[in-house]
PDB file of C-alpha atoms in Angstrom:
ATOM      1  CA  UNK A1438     -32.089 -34.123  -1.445  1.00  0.00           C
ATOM      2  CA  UNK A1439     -34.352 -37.097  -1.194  1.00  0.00           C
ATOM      3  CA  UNK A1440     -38.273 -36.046  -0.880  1.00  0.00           C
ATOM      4  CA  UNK A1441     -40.504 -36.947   1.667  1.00  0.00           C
ATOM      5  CA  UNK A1442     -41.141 -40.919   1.254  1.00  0.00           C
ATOM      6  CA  UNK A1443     -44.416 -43.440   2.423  1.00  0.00           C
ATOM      7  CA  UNK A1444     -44.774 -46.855   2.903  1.00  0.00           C
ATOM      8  CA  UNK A1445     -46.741 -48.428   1.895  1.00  0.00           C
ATOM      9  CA  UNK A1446     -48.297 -46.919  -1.724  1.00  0.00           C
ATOM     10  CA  UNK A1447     -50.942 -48.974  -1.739  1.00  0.00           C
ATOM     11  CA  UNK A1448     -52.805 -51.024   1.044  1.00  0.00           C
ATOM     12  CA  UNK A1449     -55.880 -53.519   1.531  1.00  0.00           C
ATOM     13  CA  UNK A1450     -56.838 -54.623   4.705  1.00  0.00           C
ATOM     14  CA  UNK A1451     -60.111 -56.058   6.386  1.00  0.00           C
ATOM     15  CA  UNK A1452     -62.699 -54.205   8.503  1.00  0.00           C
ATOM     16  CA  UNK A1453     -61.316 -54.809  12.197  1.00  0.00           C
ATOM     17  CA  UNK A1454     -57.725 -55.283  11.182  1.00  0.00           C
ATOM     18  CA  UNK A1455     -55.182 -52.950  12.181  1.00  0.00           C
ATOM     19  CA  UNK A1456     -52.687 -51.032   9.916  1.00  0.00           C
ATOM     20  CA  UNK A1457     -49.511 -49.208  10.464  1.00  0.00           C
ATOM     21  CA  UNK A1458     -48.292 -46.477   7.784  1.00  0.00           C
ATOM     22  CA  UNK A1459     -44.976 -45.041   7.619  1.00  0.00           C
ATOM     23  CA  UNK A1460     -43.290 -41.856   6.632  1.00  0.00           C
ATOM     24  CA  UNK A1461     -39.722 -40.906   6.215  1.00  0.00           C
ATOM     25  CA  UNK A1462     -39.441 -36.959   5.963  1.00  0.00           C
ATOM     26  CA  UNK A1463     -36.954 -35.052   4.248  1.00  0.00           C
ATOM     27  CA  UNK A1464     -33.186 -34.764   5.650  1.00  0.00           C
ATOM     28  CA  UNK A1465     -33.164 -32.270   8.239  1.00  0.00           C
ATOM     29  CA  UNK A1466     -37.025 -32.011   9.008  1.00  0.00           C
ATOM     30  CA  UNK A1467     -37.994 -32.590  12.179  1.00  0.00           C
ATOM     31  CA  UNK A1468     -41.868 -31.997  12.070  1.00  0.00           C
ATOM     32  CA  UNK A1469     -44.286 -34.170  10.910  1.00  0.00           C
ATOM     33  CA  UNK A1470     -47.595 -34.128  10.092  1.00  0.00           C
ATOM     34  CA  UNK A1471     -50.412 -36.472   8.708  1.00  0.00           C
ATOM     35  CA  UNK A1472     -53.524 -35.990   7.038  1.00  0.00           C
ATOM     36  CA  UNK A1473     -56.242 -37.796   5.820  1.00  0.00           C
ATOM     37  CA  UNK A1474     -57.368 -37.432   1.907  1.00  0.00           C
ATOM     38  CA  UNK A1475     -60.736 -38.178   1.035  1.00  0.00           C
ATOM     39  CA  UNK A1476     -63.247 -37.582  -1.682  1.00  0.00           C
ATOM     40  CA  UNK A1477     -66.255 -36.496   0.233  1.00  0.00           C
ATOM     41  CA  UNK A1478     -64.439 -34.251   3.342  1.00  0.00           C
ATOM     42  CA  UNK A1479     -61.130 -33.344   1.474  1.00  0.00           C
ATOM     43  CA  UNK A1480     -58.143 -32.965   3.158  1.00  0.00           C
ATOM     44  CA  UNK A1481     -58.251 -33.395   7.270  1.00  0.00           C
ATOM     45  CA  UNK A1482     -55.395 -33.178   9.662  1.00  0.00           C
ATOM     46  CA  UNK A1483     -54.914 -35.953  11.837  1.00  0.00           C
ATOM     47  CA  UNK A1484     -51.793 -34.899  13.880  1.00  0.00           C
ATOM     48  CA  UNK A1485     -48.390 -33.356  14.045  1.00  0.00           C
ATOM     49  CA  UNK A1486     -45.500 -34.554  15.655  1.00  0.00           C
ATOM     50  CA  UNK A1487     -42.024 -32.421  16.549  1.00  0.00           C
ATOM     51  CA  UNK A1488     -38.934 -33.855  18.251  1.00  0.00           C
ATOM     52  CA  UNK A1489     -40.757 -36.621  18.566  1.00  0.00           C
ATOM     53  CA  UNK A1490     -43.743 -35.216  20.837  1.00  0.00           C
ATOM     54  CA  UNK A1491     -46.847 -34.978  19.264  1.00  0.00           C
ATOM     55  CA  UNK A1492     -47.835 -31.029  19.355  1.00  0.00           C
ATOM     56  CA  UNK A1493     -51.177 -31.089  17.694  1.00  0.00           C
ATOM     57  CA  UNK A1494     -53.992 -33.545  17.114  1.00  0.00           C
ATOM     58  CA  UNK A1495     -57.108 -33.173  14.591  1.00  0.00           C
ATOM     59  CA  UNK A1496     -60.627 -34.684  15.203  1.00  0.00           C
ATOM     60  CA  UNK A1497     -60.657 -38.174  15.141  1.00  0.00           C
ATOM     61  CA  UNK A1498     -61.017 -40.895  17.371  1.00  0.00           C
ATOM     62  CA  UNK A1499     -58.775 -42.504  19.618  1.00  0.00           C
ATOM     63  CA  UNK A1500     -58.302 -45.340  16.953  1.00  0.00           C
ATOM     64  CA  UNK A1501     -55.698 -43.003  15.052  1.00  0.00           C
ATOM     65  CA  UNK A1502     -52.357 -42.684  16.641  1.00  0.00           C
ATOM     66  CA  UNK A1503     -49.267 -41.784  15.777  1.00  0.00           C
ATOM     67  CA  UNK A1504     -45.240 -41.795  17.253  1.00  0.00           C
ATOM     68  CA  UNK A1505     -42.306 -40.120  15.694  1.00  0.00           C
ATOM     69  CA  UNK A1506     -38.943 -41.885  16.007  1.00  0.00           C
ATOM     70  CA  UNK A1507     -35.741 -40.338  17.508  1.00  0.00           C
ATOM     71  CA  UNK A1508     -34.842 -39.649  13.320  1.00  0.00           C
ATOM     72  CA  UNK A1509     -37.976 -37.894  12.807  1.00  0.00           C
ATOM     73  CA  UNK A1510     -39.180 -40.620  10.830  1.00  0.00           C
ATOM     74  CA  UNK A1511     -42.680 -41.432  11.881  1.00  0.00           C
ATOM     75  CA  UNK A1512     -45.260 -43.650  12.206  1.00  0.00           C
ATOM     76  CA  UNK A1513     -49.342 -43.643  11.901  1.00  0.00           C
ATOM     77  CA  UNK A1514     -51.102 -46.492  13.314  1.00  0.00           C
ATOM     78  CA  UNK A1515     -55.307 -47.351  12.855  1.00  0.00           C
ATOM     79  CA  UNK A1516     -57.033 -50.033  14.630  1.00  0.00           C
ATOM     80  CA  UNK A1517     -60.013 -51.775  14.487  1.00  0.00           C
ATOM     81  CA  UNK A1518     -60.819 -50.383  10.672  1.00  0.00           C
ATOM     82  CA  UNK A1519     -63.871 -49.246   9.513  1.00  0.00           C
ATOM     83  CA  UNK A1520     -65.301 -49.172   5.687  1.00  0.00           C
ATOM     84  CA  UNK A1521     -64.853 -45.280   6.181  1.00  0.00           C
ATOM     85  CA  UNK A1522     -61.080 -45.155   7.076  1.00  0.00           C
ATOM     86  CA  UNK A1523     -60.862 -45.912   3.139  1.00  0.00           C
ATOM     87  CA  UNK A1524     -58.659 -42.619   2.056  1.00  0.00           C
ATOM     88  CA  UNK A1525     -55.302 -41.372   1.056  1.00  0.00           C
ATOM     89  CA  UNK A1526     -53.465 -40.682   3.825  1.00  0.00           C
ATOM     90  CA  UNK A1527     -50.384 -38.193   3.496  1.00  0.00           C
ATOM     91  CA  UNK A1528     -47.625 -37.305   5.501  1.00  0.00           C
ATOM     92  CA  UNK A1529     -45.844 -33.901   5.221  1.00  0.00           C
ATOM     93  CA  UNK A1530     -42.462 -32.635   6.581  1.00  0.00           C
ATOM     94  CA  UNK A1531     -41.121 -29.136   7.418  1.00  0.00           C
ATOM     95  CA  UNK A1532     -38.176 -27.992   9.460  1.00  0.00           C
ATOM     96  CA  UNK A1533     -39.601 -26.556  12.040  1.00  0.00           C
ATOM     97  CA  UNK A1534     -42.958 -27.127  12.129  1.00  0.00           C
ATOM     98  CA  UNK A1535     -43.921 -23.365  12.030  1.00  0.00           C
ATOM     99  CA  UNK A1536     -46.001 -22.462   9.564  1.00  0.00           C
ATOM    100  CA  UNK A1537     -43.423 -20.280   8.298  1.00  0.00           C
ATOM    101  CA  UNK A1538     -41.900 -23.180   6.696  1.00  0.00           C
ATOM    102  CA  UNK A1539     -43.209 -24.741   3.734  1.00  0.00           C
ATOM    103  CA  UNK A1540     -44.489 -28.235   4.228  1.00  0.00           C
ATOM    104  CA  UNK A1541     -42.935 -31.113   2.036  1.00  0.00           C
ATOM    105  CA  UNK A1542     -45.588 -33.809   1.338  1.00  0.00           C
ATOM    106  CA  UNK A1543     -45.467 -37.229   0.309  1.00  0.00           C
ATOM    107  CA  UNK A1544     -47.122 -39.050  -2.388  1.00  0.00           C
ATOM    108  CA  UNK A1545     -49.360 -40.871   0.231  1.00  0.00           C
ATOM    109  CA  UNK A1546     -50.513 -44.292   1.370  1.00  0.00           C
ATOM    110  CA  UNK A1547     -53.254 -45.562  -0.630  1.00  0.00           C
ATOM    111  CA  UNK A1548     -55.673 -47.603   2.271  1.00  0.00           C
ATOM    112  CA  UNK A1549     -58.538 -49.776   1.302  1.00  0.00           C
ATOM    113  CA  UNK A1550     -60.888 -51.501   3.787  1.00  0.00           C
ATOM    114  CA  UNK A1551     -63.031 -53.884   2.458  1.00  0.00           C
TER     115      UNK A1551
ATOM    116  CA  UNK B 743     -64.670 -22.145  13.232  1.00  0.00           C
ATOM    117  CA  UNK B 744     -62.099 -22.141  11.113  1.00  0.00           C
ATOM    118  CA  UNK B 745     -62.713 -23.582   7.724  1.00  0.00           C
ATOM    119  CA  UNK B 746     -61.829 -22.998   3.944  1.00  0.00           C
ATOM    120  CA  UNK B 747     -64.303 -23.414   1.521  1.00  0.00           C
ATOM    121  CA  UNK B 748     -63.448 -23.399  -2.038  1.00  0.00           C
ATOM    122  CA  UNK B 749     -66.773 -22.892  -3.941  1.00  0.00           C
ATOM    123  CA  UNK B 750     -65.830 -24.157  -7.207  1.00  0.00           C
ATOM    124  CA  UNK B 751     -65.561 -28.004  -7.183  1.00  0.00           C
ATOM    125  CA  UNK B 752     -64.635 -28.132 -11.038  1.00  0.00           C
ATOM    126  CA  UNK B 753     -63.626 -25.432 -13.309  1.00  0.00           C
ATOM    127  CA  UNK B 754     -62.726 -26.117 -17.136  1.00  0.00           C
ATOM    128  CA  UNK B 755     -60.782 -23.167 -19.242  1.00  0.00           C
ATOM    129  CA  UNK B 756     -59.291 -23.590 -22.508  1.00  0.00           C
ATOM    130  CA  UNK B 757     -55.369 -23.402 -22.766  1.00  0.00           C
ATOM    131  CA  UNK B 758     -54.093 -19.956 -23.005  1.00  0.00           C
ATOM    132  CA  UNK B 759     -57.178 -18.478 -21.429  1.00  0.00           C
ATOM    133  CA  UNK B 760     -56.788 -16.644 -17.683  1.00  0.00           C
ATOM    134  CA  UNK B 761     -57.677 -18.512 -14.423  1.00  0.00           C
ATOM    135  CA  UNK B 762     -59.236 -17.521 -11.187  1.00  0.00           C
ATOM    136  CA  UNK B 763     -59.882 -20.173  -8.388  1.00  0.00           C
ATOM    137  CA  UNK B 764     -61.497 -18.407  -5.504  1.00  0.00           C
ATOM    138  CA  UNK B 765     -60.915 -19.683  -2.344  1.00  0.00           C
ATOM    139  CA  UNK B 766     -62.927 -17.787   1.694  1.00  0.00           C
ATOM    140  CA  UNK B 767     -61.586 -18.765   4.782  1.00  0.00           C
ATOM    141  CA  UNK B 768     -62.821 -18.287   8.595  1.00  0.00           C
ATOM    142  CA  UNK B 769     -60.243 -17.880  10.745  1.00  0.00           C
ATOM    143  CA  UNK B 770     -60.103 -16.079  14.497  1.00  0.00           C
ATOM    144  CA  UNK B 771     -56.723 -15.315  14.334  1.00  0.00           C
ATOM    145  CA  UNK B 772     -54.258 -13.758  11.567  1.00  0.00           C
ATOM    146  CA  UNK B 773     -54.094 -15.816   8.939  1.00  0.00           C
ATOM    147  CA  UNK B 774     -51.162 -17.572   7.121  1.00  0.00           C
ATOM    148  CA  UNK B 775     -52.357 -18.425   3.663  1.00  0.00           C
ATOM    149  CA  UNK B 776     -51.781 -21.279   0.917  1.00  0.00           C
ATOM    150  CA  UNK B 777     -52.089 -22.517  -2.122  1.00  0.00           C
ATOM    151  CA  UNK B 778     -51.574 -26.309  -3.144  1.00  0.00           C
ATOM    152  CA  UNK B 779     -51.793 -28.090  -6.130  1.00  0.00           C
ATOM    153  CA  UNK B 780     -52.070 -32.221  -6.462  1.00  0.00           C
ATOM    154  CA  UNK B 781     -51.316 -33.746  -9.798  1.00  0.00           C
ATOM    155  CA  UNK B 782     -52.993 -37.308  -9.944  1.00  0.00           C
ATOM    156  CA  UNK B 783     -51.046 -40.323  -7.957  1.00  0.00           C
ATOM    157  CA  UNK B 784     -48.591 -37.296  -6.182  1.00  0.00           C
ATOM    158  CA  UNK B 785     -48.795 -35.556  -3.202  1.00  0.00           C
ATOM    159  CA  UNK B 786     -49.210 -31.384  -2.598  1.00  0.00           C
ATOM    160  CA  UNK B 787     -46.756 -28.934  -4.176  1.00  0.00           C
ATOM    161  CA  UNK B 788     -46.991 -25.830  -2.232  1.00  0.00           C
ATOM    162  CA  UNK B 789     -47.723 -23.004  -5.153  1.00  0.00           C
ATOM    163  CA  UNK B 790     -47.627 -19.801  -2.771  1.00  0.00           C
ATOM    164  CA  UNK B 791     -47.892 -18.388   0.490  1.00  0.00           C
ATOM    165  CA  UNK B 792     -49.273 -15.664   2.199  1.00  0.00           C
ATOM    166  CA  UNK B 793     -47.782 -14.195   5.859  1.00  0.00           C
ATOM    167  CA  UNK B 794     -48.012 -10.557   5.324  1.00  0.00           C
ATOM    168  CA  UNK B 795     -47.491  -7.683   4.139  1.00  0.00           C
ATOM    169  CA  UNK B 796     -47.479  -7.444   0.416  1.00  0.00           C
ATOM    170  CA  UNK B 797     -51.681  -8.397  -0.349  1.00  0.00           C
ATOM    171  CA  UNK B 798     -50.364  -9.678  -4.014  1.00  0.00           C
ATOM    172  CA  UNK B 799     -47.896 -12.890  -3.765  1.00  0.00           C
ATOM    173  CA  UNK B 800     -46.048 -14.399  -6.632  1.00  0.00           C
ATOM    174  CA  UNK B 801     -45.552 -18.216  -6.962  1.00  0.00           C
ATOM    175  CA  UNK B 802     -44.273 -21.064  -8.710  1.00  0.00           C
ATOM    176  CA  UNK B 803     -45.577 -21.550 -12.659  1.00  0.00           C
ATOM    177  CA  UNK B 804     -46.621 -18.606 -13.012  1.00  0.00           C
ATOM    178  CA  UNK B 805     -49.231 -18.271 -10.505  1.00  0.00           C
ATOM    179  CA  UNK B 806     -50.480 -15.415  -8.201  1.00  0.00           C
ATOM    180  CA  UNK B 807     -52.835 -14.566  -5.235  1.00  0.00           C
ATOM    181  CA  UNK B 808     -54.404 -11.647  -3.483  1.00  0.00           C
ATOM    182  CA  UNK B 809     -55.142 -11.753  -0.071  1.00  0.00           C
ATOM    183  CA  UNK B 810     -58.182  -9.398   0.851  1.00  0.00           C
ATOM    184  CA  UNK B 811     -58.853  -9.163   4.610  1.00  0.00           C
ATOM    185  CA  UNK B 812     -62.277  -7.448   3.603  1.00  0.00           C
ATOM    186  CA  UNK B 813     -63.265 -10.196   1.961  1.00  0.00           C
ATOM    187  CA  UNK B 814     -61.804 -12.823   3.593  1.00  0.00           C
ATOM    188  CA  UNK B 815     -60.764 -14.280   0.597  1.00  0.00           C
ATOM    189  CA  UNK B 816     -57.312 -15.598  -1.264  1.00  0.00           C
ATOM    190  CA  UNK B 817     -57.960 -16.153  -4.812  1.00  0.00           C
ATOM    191  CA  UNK B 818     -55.557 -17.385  -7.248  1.00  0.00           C
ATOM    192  CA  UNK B 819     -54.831 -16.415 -10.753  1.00  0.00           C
ATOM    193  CA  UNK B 820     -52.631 -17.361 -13.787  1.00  0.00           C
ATOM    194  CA  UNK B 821     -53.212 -15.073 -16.858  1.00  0.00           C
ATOM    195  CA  UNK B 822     -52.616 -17.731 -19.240  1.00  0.00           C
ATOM    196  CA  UNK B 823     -52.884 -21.415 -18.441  1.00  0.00           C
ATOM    197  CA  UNK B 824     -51.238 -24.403 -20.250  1.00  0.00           C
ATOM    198  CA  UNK B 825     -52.192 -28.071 -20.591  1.00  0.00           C
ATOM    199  CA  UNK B 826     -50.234 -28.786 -17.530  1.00  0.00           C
ATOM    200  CA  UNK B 827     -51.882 -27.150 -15.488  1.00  0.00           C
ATOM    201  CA  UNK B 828     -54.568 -29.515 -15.079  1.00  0.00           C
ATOM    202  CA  UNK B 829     -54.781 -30.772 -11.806  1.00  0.00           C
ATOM    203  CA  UNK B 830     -56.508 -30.725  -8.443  1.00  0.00           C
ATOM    204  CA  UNK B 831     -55.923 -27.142  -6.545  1.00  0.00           C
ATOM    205  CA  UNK B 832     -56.396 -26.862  -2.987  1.00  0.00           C
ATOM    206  CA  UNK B 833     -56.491 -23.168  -0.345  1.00  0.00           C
ATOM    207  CA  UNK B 834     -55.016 -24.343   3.022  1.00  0.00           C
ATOM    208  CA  UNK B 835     -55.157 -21.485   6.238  1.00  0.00           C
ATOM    209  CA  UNK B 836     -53.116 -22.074   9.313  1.00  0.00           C
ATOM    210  CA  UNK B 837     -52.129 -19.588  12.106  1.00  0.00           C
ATOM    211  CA  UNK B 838     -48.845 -18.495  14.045  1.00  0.00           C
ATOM    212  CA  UNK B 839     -48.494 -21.017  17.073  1.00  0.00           C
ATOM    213  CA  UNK B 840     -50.790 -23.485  15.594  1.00  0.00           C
ATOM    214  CA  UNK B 841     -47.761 -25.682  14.049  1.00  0.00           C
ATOM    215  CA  UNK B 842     -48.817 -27.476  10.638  1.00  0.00           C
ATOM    216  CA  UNK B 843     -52.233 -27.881  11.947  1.00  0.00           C
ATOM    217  CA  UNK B 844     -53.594 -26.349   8.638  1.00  0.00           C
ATOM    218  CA  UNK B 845     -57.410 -26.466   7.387  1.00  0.00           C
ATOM    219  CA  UNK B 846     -57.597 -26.829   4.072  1.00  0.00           C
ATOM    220  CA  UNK B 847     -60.556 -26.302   1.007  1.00  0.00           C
ATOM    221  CA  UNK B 848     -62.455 -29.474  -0.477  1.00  0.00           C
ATOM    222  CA  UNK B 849     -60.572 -28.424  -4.045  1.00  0.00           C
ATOM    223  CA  UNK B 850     -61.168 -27.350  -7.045  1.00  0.00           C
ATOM    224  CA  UNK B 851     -60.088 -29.601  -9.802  1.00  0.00           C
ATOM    225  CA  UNK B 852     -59.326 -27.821 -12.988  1.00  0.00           C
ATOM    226  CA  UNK B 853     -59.599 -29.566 -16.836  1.00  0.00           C
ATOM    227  CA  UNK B 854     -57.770 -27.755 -19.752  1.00  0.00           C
ATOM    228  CA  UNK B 855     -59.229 -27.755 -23.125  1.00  0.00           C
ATOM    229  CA  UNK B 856     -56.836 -27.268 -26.063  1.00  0.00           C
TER     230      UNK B 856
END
């Protein structure tokens, strides 16, 4: 069974731009989540998405937003970047979305602002 | 709040010696429990869980963890650790209802000597 897969690895953009990251969770899953990786705060959650509703959302602004696709593959979006959006951002997937179920993550999308 | 602190940023042990990464969460409600570990350039492996009952959980690689409600702590253990063990180890709490909407620790990274 195919793991949970990103795209891109690795992405530079410019302070303002906009960026899109994508996720394609395991066979089956239908809960997604996203978090974002960085050195000084660790490891924050940005939001979850289930049957294609988002069901939680983490503390960030309103520049961070997300969809999830009819095959539960999904979709982050950030606009207007700033320096500190730099981070890893990874995507997990789980069945159900419970926390019963063990989540599945993703190797991550490398993003650089400069 | 909730929140997961993992006081240890960086722990070094020589190979075949024990291991004990200590991880305290705050958490209003019952807590579900994890352990994570990230080898460099890969996402999280999930290690072990903790729901209930049982205070002493088995995972993958030979790795453990007790849950004590006293202390509101979920420290993990490996009597004897092996080169590949290095990597960077993360405690993650989440809570019935809340989804995936886990908080997770800063990390601890851990170096193995031979």
């Amino acid at each position: 069974k195919a793991g949970v897969t990103q795209t891109p690895r690795y992405l530079i953009k410019t302070r303002g731009q906009q960026v899109t990251l994508s996720c394609s969770p395991i066979s089956g899953h239908r809960s997604v989540s996203w978090y974002q990786q960085t050195p000084g705060q660790g490891l924050q959650f940005l939001f979850e998405y289930f049957s294609e509703t988002q069901r939680n959302k983490g503390n960030f602004p309103g520049r961070f937003s997300g969809r999830q696709f009819s095959n539960s593959r999904s979709e982050m979006n950030v606009s207007t970047l700033e320096l500190g959006d730099s981070a890893l951002y990874l995507c997990a997937s789980s069945l159900d979305g419970t926390a019963a179920y063990e989540q599945y993550f993703g190797p991550g999308t490398r993003l650089t602002v400069t | 709040a909730q929140s997961v602190t993992q006081p240890d940023i960086h722990i070094t042990v020589s190979e075949g010696a024990s291991l004990e990464l200590r991880c305290n969460y705050s958490y209003g409600a019952t807590p579900y429990l994890f352990w994570y570990v990230q080898s460099p350039g890969q996402g999280l492996q999930l290690l072990l869980k903790y729901f209930s009952g049982d205070t002493l959980v088995q995972g993958i690689k030979g790795f453990e963890a007790e849950f004590k409600r006293s202390q509101s702590s979920f420290n993990l253990r490996k009597p004897s650790v092996h080169w590949s063990d290095a990597a960077e180890y993360f405690c993650a709490v989440g809570a019935l209802g809340t989804g995936n909407q886990f908080y997770f620790g800063t990390g601890t990274s851990l170096t193995v000597i031979p």
